[in-house]
mmCIF file of C-alpha atoms in Angstrom:
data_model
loop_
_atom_site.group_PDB
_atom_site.id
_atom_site.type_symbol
_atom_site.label_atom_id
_atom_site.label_comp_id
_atom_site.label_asym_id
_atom_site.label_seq_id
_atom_site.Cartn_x
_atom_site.Cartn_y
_atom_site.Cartn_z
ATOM 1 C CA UNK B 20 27.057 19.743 -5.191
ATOM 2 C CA UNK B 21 26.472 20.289 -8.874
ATOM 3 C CA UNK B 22 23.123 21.497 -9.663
ATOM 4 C CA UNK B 23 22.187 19.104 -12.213
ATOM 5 C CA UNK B 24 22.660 16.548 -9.557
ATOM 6 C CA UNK B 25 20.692 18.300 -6.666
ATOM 7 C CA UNK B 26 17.883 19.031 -8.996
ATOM 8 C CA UNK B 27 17.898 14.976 -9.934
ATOM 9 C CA UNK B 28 17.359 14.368 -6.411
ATOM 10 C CA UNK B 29 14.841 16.821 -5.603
ATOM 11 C CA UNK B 30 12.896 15.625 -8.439
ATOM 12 C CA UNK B 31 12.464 12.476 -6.831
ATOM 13 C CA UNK B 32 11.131 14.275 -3.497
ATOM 14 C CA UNK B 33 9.083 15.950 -5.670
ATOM 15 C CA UNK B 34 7.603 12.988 -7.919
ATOM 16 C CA UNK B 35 6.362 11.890 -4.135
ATOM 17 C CA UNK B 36 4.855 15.102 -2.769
ATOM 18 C CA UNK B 37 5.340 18.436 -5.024
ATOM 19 C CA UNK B 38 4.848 20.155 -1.269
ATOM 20 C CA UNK B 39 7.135 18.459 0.752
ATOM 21 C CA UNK B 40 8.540 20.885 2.850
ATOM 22 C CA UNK B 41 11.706 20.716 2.018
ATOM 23 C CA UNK B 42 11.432 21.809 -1.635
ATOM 24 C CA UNK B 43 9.452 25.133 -0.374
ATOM 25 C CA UNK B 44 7.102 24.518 -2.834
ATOM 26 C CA UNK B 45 5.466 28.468 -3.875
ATOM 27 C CA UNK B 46 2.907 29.713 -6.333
ATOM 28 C CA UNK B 47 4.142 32.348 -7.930
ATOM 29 C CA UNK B 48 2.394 35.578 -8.159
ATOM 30 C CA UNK B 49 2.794 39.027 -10.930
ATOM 31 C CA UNK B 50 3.323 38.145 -14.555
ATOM 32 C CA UNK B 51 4.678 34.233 -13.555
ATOM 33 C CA UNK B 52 0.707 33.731 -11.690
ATOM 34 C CA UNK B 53 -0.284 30.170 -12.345
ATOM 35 C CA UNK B 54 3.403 28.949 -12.075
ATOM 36 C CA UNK B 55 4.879 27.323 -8.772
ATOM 37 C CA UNK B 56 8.573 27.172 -7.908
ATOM 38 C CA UNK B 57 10.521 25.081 -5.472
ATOM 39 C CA UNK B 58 14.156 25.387 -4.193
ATOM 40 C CA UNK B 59 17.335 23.676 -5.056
ATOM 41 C CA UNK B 60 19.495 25.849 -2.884
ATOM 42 C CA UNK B 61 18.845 28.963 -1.308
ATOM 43 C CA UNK B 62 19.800 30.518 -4.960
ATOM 44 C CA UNK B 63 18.256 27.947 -7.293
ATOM 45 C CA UNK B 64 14.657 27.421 -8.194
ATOM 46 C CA UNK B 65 12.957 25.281 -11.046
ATOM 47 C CA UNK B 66 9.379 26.907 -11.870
ATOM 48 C CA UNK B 67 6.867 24.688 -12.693
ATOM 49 C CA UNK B 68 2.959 24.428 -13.418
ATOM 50 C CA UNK B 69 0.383 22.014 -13.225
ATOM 51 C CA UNK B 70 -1.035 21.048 -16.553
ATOM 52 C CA UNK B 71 -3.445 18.465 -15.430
ATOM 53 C CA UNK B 72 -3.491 16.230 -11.809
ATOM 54 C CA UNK B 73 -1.286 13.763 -13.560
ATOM 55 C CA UNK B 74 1.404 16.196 -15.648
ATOM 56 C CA UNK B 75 3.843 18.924 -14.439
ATOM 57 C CA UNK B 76 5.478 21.117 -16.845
ATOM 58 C CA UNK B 77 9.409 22.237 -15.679
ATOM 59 C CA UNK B 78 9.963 25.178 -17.151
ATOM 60 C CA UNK B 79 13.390 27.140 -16.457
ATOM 61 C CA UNK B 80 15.949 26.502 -13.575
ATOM 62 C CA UNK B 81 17.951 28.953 -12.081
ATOM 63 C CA UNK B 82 18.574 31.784 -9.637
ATOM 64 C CA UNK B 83 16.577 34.595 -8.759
ATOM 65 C CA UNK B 84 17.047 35.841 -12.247
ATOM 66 C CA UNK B 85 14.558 33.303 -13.864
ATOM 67 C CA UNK B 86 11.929 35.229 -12.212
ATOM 68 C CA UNK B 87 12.422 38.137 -14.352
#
């Protein structure tokens, strides 16, 4: 499945519970502390934070690499 498309749908899992356990929902920890990520595939991640109880901030997609 094309990524754009899988991270559409998990965005919609997400916009009902950012923890569901499917997305495997994680803070982050090192110099990304503060940011969360969740899965797309066992490869692909979208980091995210917080900014307030009503607003998320996406901030990069990809593999393992976006962590670096």
């Amino acid at each position: 499945m094309h990524i754009k498309n899988l991270a559409e749908k998990k965005e919609t899992v997400f916009r009902q519970d950012p923890f569901d356990r499917g997305l495997k929902t994680h803070k982050l920890h090192g110099v990304l502390e503060g940011f969360y990520a969740f899965s797309l595939t066992a490869e692909h991640r979208i980091i995210f934070d917080f900014a307030d109880k009503n607003t998320v901030r996406f901030y990069d997609i990809g593999d393992h690499d976006i962590y670096y």
